[in-house]
Short mmCIF file of C-alpha atoms in Angstrom, two decimals:
data_model
loop_
_atom_site.label_atom_id
_atom_site.label_comp_id
_atom_site.label_asym_id
_atom_site.label_seq_id
_atom_site.Cartn_x
_atom_site.Cartn_y
_atom_site.Cartn_z
CA MET R 1 -25.62 -4.17 23.90
CA ASN R 2 -21.93 -3.45 24.45
CA ARG R 3 -19.95 -2.24 21.47
CA PHE R 4 -16.70 -3.94 20.63
CA PHE R 5 -15.34 -0.95 18.69
CA ASP R 6 -15.22 2.62 19.89
CA PRO R 7 -17.48 4.69 17.55
CA THR R 8 -15.62 7.98 18.15
CA GLU R 9 -13.44 9.52 15.48
CA PRO R 10 -9.79 8.39 15.60
CA ILE R 11 -7.09 10.79 16.72
CA LEU R 12 -4.97 9.86 13.70
CA SER R 13 -6.45 8.31 10.58
CA PRO R 14 -4.46 6.61 7.79
CA ALA R 15 -5.38 9.45 5.44
CA THR R 16 -4.20 12.11 7.89
CA LEU R 17 -0.93 10.24 8.46
CA VAL R 18 -0.15 10.02 4.73
CA GLN R 19 -1.13 13.64 4.09
CA THR R 20 1.01 14.86 7.00
CA ILE R 21 4.12 12.98 5.89
CA THR R 22 3.79 13.72 2.17
CA ARG R 23 2.34 17.23 2.59
CA LYS R 24 -0.01 16.52 -0.31
CA SER R 25 -3.75 16.95 -0.77
CA PRO R 26 -6.15 14.00 -1.08
CA GLY R 27 -6.47 14.72 -4.80
CA ASP R 28 -2.69 14.49 -5.29
CA LEU R 29 -2.63 11.18 -3.38
CA ALA R 30 -5.57 9.56 -5.22
CA LEU R 31 -4.90 5.99 -6.36
CA PRO R 32 -6.55 3.52 -8.75
CA GLY R 33 -8.82 0.76 -7.50
CA ARG R 34 -6.27 -2.07 -7.54
CA ALA R 35 -2.91 -2.64 -5.83
CA VAL R 36 -0.39 -5.44 -6.23
CA ILE R 37 1.76 -5.81 -3.12
CA THR R 38 4.89 -7.90 -2.86
CA PHE R 39 7.37 -8.40 -0.04
CA SER R 40 10.52 -8.96 -2.08
CA PRO R 41 12.48 -6.02 -3.52
CA GLY R 42 13.47 -8.21 -6.47
CA ASP R 43 9.85 -9.08 -7.21
CA LEU R 44 8.85 -5.42 -7.17
CA THR R 45 11.74 -4.49 -9.47
CA HIS R 46 10.71 -7.25 -11.88
CA LEU R 47 7.03 -6.21 -11.84
CA VAL R 48 7.90 -2.54 -12.40
CA ARG R 49 10.22 -3.38 -15.28
CA LEU R 50 7.84 -5.90 -16.87
CA SER R 51 4.83 -3.56 -16.69
CA GLU R 52 6.84 -0.41 -17.53
CA SER R 53 5.37 1.29 -14.47
CA SER R 54 6.36 4.76 -13.32
CA PRO R 55 6.85 6.13 -9.78
CA VAL R 56 3.97 7.83 -7.99
CA ARG R 57 5.97 10.83 -6.84
CA SER R 58 3.20 12.34 -4.70
CA TRP R 59 3.57 9.48 -2.20
CA LEU R 60 7.30 10.04 -1.67
CA PRO R 61 9.07 9.85 0.75
CA PHE R 62 6.42 7.91 2.65
CA ARG R 63 5.82 4.97 0.31
CA HIS R 64 7.43 3.95 -2.98
CA LEU R 65 4.50 3.23 -5.28
CA PHE R 66 4.51 2.59 -9.03
CA LEU R 67 1.62 3.17 -11.44
CA THR R 68 1.07 0.89 -14.42
CA PRO R 69 0.74 2.55 -17.86
CA THR R 70 -3.00 1.76 -17.92
CA GLU R 71 -3.33 3.71 -14.64
CA LYS R 72 -5.55 0.95 -13.24
CA THR R 73 -3.04 -0.66 -10.87
CA VAL R 74 -0.46 0.51 -8.37
CA LEU R 75 2.53 -1.65 -7.38
CA MET R 76 4.33 -1.56 -4.06
CA ARG R 77 6.58 -3.51 -1.72
CA CYS R 78 5.65 -3.97 1.91
CA GLU R 79 7.76 -5.06 4.85
CA PHE R 80 7.03 -8.51 6.27
CA GLY R 81 4.44 -8.98 9.01
CA GLY R 82 0.77 -8.57 9.69
CA PRO R 83 0.96 -5.06 11.19
CA ASN R 84 2.93 -3.77 8.18
CA ILE R 85 0.51 -5.14 5.59
CA ALA R 86 -2.48 -3.96 7.64
CA ALA R 87 -1.07 -0.42 7.76
CA ALA R 88 -0.33 -0.43 4.02
CA VAL R 89 -3.84 -1.67 3.18
CA GLU R 90 -5.41 1.00 5.43
CA GLU R 91 -3.33 3.75 3.85
CA LEU R 92 -3.95 2.69 0.26
CA SER R 93 -7.66 2.16 0.97
CA ALA R 94 -7.95 5.72 2.25
CA PHE R 95 -7.01 6.98 -1.22
CA GLY R 96 -9.07 4.72 -3.48
CA VAL R 97 -7.67 1.17 -3.56
CA SER R 98 -10.36 -1.45 -2.96
CA GLU R 99 -8.82 -4.56 -4.55
CA PHE R 100 -5.57 -6.01 -3.25
CA ILE R 101 -3.41 -8.73 -4.79
CA VAL R 102 -0.70 -9.82 -2.37
CA CYS R 103 2.20 -11.89 -3.74
CA GLY R 104 4.41 -13.62 -1.20
CA TYR R 105 6.21 -16.81 -0.35
CA CYS R 106 5.68 -19.42 2.32
CA GLY R 107 8.29 -21.48 4.05
CA SER R 108 8.36 -24.43 6.37
CA LEU R 109 9.54 -24.98 9.90
CA GLY R 110 10.65 -28.53 9.23
CA PRO R 111 12.39 -30.30 6.33
CA ALA R 112 9.66 -32.99 6.16
CA LEU R 113 7.07 -30.36 5.29
#
């Protein structure tokens, strides 16, 4: 049977990328099990203010993440587009996030829709 995916180790993994940019250890980059991701800067600002979340400084300057006071959820904003959200999910997953809540908006191509 032919394999669709190459089983060899990747040259660059999401974890290695984050660790290289932040210069932090996996323990310093550990995250809770849940992430709320939004695409709007205003939505992130509102969520951070409403939940009284604090910055996750270990992820700077790579990603701007915020941890809720209960330390069970991390908040972040992602750029638009499938590749951007896929990269963010891969990176957060590498450090403990397994549940993702994505908040976005949809539009229409025509006024009748």
